[in-house]
Coordinates of N, CA and C in Angstrom, one line a residue:
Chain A
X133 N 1.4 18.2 -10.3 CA 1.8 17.7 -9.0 C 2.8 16.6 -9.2
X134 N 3.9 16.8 -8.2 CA 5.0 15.0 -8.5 C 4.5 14.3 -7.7
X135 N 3.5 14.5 -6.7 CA 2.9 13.4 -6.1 C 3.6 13.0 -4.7
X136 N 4.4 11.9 -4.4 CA 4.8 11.4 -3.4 C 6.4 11.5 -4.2
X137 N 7.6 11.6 -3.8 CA 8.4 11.8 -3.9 C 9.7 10.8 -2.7
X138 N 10.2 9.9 -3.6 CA 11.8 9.4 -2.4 C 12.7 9.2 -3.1
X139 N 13.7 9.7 -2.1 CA 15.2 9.5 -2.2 C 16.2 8.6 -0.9
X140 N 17.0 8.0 -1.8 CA 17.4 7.6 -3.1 C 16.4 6.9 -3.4
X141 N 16.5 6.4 -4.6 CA 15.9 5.2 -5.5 C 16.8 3.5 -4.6
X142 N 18.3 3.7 -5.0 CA 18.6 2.8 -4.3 C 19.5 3.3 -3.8
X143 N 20.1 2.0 -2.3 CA 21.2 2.5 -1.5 C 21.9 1.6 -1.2
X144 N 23.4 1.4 -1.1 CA 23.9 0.1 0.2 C 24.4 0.8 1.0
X145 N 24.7 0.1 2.0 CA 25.0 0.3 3.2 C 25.7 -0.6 3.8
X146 N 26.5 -0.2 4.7 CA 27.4 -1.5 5.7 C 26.6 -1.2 7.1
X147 N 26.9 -2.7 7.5 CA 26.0 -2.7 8.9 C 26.7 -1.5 10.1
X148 N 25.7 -0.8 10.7 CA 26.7 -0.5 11.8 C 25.8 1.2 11.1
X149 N 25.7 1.9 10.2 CA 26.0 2.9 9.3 C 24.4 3.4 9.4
X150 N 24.5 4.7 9.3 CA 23.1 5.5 9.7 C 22.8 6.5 8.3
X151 N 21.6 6.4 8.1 CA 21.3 7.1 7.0 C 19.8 7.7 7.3
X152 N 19.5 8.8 6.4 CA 17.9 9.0 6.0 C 17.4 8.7 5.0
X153 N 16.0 8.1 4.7 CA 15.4 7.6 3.7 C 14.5 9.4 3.8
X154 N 14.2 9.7 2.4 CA 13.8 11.1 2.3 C 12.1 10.8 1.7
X155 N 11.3 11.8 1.8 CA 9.9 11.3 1.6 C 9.4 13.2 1.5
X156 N 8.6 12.9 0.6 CA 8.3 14.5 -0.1 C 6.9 14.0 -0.3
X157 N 5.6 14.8 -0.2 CA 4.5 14.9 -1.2 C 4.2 16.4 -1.6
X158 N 3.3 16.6 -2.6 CA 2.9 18.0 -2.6 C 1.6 18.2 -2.8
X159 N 0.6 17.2 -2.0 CA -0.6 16.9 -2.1 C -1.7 17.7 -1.3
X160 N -0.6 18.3 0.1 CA -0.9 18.8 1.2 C -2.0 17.3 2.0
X161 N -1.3 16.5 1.9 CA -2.2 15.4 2.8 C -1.5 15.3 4.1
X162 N -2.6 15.9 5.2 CA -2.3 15.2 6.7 C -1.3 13.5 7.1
X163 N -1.8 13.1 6.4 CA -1.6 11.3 6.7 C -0.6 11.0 5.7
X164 N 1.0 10.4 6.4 CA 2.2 10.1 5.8 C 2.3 8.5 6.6
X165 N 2.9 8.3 6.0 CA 3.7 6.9 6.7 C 4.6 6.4 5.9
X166 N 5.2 5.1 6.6 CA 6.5 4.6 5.7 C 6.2 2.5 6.0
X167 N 6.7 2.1 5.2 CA 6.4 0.8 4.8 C 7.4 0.3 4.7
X168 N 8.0 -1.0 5.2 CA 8.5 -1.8 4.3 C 7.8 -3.0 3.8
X169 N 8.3 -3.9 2.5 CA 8.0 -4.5 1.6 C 9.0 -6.0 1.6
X170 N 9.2 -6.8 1.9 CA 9.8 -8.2 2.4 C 8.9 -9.4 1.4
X171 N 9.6 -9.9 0.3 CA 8.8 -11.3 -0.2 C 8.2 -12.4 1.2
X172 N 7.0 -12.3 0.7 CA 6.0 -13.5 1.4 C 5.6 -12.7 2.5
X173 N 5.9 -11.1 2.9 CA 5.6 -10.6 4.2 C 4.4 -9.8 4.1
X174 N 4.2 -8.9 2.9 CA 3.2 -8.0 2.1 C 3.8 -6.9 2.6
X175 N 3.3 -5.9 3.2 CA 3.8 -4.5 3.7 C 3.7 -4.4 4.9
X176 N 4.5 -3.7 5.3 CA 4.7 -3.6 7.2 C 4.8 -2.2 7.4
X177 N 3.7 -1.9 8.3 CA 4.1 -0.3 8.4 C 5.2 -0.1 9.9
X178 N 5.9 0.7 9.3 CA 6.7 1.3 10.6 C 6.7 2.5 11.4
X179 N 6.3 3.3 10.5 CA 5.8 4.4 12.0 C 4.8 5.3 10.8
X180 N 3.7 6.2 11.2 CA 2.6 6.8 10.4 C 3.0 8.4 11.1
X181 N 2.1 9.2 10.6 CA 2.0 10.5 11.3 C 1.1 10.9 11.0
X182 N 0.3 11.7 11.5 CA -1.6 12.2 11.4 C -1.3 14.0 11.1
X183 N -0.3 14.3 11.0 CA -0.1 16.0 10.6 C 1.0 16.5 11.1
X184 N 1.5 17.6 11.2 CA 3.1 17.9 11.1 C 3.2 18.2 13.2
X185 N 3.8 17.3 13.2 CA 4.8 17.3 15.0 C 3.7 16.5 15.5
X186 N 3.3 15.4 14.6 CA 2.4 14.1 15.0 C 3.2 13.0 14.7
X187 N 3.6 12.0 15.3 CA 3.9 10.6 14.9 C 3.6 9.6 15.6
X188 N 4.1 8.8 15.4 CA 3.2 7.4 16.1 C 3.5 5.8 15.4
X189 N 4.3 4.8 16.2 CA 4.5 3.7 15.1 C 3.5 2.5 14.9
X190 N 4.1 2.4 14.3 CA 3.8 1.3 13.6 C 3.4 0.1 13.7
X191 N 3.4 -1.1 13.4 CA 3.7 -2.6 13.5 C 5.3 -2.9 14.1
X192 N 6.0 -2.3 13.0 CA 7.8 -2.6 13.1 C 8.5 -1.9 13.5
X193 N 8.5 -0.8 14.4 CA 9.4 0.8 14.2 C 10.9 0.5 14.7
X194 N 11.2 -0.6 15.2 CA 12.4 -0.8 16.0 C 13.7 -0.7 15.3
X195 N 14.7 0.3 15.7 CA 15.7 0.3 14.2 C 14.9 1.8 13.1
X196 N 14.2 1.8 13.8 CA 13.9 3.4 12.6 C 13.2 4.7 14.0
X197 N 13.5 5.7 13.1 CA 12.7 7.4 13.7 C 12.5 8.3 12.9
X198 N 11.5 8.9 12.9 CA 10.8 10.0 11.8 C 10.6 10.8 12.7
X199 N 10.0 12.2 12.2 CA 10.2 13.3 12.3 C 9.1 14.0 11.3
X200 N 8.2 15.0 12.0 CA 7.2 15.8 10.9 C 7.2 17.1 11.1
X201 N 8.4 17.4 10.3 CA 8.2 19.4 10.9 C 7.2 19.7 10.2
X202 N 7.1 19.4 9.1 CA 6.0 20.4 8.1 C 5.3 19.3 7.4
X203 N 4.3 19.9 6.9 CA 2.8 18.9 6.0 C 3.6 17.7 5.2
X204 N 5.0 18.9 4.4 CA 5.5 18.4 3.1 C 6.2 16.7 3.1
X205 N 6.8 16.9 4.2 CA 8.1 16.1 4.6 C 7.9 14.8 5.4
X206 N 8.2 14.0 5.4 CA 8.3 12.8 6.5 C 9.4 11.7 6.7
X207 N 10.9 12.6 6.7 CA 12.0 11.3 6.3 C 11.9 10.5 7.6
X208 N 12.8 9.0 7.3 CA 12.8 8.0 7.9 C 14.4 7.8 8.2
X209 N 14.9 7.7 9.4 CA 16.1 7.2 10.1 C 16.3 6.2 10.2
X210 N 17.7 5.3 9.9 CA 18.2 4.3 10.3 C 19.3 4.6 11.0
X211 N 19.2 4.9 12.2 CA 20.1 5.0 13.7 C 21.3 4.0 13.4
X212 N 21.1 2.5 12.8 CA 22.4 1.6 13.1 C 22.3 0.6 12.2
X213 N 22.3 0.7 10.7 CA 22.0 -0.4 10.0 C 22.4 -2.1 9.8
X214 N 21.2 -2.4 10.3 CA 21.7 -4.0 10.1 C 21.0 -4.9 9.3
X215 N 21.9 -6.1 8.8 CA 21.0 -6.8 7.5 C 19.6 -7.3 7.5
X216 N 18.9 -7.0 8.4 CA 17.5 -7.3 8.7 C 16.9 -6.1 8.0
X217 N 17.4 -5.4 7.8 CA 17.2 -4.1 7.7 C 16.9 -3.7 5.7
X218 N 17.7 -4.7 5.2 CA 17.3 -4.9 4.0 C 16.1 -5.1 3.1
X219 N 15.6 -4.3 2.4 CA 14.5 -3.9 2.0 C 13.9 -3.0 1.0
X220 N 12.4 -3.0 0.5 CA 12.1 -1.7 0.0 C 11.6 -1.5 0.2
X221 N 11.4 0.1 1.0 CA 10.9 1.0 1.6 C 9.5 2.2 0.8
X222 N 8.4 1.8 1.2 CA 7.7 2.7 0.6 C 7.3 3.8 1.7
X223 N 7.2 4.7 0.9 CA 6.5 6.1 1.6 C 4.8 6.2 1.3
X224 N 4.1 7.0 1.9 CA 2.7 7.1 1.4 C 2.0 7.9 2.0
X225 N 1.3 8.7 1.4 CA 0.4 10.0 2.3 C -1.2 9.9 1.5
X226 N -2.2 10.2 2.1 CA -3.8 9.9 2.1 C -4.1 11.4 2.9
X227 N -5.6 11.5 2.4 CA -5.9 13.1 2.7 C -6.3 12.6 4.0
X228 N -6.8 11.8 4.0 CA -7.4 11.2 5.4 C -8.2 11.5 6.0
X229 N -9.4 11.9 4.8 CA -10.5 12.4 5.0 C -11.8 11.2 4.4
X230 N -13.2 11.5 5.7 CA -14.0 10.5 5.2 C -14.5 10.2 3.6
X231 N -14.2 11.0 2.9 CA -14.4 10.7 1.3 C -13.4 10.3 0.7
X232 N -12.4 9.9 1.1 CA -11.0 10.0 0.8 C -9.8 9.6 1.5
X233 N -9.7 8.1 1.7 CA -9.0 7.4 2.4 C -7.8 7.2 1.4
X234 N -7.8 7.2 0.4 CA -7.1 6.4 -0.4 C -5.7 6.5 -0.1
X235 N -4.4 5.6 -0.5 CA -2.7 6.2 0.1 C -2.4 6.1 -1.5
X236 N -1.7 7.5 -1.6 CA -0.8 7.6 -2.2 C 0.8 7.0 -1.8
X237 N 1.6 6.3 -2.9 CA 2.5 5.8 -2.8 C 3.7 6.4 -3.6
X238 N 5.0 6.7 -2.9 CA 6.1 6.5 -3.8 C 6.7 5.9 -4.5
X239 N 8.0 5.8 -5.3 CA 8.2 5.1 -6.3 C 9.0 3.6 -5.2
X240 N 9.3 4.0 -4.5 CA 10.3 3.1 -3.5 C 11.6 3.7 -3.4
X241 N 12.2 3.0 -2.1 CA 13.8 2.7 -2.0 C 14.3 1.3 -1.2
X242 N 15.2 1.2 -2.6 CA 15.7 0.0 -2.5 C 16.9 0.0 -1.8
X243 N 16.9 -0.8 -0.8 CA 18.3 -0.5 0.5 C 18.3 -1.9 0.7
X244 N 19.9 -2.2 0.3 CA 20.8 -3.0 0.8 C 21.7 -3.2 1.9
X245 N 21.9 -3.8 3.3 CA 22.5 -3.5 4.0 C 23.5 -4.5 4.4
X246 N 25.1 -4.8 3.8 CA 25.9 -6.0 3.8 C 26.8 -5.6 5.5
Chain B
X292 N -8.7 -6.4 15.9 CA -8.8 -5.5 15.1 C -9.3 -5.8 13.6
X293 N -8.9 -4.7 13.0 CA -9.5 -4.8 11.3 C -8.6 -5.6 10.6
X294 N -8.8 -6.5 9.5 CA -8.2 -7.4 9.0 C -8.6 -7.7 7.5
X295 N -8.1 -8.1 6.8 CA -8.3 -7.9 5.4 C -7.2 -9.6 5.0
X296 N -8.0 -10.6 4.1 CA -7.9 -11.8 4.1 C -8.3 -12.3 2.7
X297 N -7.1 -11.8 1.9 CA -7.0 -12.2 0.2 C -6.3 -13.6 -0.5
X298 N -6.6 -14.4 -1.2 CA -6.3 -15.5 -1.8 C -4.6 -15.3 -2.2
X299 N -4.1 -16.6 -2.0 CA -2.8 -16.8 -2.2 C -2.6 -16.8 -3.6
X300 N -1.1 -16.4 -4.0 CA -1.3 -17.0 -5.5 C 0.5 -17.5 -5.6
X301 N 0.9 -17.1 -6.7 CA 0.3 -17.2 -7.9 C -1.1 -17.0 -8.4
X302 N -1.6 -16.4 -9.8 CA -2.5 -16.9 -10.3 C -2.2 -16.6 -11.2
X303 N -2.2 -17.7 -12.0 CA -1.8 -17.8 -13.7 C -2.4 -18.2 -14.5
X304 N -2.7 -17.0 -15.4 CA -3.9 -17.3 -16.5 C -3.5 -17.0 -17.9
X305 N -4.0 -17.0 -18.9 CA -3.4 -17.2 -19.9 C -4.3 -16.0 -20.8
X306 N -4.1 -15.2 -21.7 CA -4.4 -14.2 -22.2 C -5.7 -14.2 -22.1
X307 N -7.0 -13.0 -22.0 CA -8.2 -13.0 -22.4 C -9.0 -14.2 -21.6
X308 N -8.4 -14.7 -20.7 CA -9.4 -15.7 -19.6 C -10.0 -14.5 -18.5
X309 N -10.6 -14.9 -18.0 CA -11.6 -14.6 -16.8 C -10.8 -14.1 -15.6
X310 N -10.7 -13.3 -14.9 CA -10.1 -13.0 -13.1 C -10.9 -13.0 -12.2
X311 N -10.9 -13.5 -11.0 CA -11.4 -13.2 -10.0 C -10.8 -13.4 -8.9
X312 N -10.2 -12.5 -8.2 CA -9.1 -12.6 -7.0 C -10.1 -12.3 -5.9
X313 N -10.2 -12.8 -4.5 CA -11.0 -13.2 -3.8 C -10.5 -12.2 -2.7
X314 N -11.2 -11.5 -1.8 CA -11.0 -10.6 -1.2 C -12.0 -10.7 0.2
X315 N -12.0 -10.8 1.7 CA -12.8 -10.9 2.3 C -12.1 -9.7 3.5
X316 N -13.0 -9.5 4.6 CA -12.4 -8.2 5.5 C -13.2 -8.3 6.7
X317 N -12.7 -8.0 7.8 CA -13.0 -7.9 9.4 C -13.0 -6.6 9.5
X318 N -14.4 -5.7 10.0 CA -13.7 -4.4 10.5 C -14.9 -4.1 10.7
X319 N -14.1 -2.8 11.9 CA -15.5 -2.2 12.9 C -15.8 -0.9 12.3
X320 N -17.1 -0.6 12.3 CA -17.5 0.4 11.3 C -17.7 0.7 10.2
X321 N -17.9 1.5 9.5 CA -17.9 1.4 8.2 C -16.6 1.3 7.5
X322 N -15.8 0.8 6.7 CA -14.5 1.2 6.1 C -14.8 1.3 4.7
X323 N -13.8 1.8 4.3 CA -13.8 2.3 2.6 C -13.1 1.1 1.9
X324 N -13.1 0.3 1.3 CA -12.7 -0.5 0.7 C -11.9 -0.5 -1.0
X325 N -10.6 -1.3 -0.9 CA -9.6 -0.1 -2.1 C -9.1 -1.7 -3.0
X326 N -8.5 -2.0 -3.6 CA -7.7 -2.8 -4.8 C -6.7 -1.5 -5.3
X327 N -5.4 -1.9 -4.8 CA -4.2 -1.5 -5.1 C -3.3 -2.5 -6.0
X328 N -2.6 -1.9 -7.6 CA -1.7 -2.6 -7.8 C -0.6 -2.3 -8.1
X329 N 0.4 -3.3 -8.2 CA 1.4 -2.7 -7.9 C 2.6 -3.6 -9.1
X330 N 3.5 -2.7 -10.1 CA 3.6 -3.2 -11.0 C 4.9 -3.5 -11.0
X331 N 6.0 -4.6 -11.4 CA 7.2 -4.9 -11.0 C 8.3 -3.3 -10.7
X332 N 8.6 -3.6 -9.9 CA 9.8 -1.8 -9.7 C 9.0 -1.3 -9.3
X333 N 8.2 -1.2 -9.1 CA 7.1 0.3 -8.7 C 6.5 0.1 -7.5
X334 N 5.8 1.3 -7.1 CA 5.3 1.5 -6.0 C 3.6 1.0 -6.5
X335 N 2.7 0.7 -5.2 CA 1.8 0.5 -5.2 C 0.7 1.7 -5.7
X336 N -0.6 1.6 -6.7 CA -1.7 2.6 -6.9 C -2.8 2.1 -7.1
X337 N -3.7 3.3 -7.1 CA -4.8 2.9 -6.7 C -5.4 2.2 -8.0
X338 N -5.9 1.1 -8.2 CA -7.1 0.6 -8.9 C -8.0 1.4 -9.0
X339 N -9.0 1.2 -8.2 CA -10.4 0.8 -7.6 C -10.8 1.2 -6.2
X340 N -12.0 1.9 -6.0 CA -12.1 1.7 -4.6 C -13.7 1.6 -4.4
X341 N -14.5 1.5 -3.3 CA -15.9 1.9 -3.1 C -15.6 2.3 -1.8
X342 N -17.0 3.0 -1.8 CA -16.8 3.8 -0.1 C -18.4 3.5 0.5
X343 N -18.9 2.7 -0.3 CA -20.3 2.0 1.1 C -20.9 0.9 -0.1
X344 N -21.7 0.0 0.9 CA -22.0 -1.2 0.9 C -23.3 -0.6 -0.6
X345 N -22.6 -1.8 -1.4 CA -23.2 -2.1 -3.0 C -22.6 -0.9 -3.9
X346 N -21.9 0.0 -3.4 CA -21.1 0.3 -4.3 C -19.9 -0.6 -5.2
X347 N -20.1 -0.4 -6.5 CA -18.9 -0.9 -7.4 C -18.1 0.1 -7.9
X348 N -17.0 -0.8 -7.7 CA -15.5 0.4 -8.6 C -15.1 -0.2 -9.2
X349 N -14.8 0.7 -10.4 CA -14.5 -0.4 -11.5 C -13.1 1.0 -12.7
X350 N -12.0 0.2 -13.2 CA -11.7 1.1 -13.5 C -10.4 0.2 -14.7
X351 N -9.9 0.7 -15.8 CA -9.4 -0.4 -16.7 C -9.8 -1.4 -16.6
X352 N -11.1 -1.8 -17.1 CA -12.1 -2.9 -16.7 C -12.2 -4.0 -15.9
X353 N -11.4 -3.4 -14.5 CA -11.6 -4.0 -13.9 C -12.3 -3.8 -12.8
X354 N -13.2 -4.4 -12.4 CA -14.9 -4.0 -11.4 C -14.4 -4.7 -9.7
X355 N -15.3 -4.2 -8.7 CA -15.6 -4.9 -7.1 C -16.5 -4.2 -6.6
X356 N -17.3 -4.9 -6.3 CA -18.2 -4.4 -5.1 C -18.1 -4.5 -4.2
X357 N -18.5 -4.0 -3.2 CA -18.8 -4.1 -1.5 C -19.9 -4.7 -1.4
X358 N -19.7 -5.9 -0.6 CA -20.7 -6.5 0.0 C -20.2 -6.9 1.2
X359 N -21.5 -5.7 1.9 CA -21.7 -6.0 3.2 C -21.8 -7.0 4.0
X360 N -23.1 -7.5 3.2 CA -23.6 -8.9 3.8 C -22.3 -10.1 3.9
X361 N -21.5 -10.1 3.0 CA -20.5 -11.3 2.7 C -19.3 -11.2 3.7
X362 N -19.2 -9.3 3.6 CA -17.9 -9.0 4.3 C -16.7 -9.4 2.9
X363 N -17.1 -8.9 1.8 CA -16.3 -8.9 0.7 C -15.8 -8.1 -0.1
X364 N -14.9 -7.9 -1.2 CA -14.9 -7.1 -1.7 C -13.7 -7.8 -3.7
X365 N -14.6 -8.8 -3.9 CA -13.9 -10.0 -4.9 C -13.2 -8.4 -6.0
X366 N -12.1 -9.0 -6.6 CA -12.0 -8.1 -8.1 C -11.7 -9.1 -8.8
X367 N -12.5 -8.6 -10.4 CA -13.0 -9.4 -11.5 C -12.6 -8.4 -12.6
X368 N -11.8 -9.3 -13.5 CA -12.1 -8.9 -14.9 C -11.9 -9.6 -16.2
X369 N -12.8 -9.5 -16.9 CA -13.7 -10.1 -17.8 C -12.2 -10.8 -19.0
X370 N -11.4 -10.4 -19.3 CA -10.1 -10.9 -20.3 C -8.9 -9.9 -19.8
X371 N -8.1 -10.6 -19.0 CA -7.1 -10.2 -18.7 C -5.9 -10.1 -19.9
X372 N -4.9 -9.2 -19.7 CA -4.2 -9.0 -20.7 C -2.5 -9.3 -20.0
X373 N -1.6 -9.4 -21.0 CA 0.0 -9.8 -20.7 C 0.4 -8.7 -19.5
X374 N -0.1 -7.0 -19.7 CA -0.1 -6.3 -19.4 C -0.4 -6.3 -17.7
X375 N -1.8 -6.7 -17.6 CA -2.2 -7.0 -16.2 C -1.1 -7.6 -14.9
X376 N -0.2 -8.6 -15.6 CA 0.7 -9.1 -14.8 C 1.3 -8.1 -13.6
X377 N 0.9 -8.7 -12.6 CA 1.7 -7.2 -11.4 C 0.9 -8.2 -9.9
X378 N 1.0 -7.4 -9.1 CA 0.5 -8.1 -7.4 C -0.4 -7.1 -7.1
X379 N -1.6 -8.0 -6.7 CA -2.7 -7.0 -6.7 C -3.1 -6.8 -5.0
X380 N -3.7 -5.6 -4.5 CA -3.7 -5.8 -2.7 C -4.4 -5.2 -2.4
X381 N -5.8 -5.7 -1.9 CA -7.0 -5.7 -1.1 C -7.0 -5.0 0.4
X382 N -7.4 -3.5 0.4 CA -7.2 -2.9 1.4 C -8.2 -2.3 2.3
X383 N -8.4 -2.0 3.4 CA -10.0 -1.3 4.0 C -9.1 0.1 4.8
X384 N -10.0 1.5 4.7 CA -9.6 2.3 5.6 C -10.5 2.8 6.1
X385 N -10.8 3.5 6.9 CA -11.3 4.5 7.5 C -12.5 3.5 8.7
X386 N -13.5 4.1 8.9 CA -14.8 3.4 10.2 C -13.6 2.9 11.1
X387 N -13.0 5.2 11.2 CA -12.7 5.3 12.6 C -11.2 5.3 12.4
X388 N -10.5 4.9 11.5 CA -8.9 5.3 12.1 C -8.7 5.6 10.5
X389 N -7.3 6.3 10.4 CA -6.4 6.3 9.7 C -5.9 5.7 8.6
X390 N -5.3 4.8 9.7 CA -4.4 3.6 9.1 C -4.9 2.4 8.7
X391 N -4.4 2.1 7.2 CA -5.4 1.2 6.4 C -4.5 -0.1 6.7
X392 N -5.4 -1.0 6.6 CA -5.1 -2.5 6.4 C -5.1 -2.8 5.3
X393 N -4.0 -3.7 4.9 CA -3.8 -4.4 3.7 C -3.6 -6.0 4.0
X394 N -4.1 -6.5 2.7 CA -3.8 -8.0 2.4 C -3.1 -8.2 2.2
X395 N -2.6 -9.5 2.1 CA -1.0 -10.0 2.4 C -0.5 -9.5 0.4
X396 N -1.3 -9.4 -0.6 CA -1.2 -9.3 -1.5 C -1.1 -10.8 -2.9
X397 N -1.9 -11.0 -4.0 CA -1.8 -12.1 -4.8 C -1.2 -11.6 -6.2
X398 N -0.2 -12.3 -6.2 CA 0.4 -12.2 -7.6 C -0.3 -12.6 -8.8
X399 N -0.6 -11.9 -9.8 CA -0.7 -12.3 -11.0 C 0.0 -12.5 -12.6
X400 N 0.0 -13.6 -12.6 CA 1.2 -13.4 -13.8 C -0.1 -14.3 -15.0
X401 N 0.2 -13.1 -16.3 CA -0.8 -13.4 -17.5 C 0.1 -14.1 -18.7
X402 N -0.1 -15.1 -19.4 CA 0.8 -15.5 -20.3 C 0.3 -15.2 -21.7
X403 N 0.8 -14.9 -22.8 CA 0.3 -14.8 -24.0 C -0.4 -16.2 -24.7

């Protein structure tokens, strides 16, 4: 199994400029979501999904949109990038079952936005 | 709501000393209780976890129990190594939702 899977690794960006953050598992886990990571801030979730054409945000979603066609997939939109916006982004899926809470994590993406 | 409330750090220890990172939690229901770390460039994994009260998890010799009574969940390990250095983060899921709470996270940095 490759586990949790993202693309890119790293990105820049000019403000203003729309991209997708990509997010893969092959775990078959119901429960995805996406994070960001900010020094002194710990992790902020921004929008979760409970199974495929389920979503639901987050703490922070404002400036992002997901989408869950299928189990596999969960990318992350940035509609209009702006330097707040700079970050690294984790992905994460959990079977999300009562024996079995645990999140699996991807490797990160690192996004710069000047 | 559920809340999860881990010691600041830094914490800097010096090869083969003692760890105890301090972990405490708010939450309705039962939750499953995790120690995630996460190593410079990398994404966060799993440590450790327990899933009910006086369970311990313990895993690269590093142990935590659940205690109920305390509303705790400390991680300890006996000689830390250079290796260990990374940010460790104290998390509760489930008793009822999904979406896990995490601690703000405590750095560890081990010196030779």
């Amino acid at each position: 199994n490759a586990g949790v899977t993202q693309t890119p690794k790293f990105q820049v960006l000019k403000t203003g400029q729309s991209m997708t953050l990509q997010c893969a598992q092959d775990m078959n886990h119901e429960y995805m979501s996406w994070y960001r990571q900010d020094p002194g801030m710990g992790l902020r979730l921004i929008h979760y999904s409970v199974g495929a054409g389920i979503t639901d945000q987050g703490e922070v979603p404002n400036g992002y949109n997901v989408s869950r066609s299928t189990t596999e997939d969960f990318p992350l939109r940035l509609l209009s990038a702006a330097p707040s916006q700079t970050s690294v982004y984790f992905c994460a899926s959990s079977p999300g079952t009562r024996m079995s809470y645990e999140q699996y994590f991807g490797p990160g993406t690192r996004l710069t936005v000047t | 709501g559920d809340s999860v409330t881990q010691m600041e750090g830094p914490v800097t220890l010096s090869e083969e000393a003692f760890l105890t990172i301090n972990c405490t939690y708010t939450a309705t229901g039962y939750p499953s209780l995790f120690w995630y770390v996460q190593y410079p460039g990398e994404g966060l994994q799993l440590l450790l976890k327990a899933t009910k009260a006086d369970d311990k998890g313990s895993n690269k010799g590093f142990e935590a129990t659940y205690r109920k009574e305390t509303t705790s969940f400390h991680l300890e390990k006996g000689s830390v190594q250079v290796s260990d250095s990374a940010v460790y983060f104290c998390a509760l899921s489930g008793g009822g939702s999904y979406i896990p709470t995490f601690g703000r996270g405590t750095s560890l940095i081990v010196h030779p």
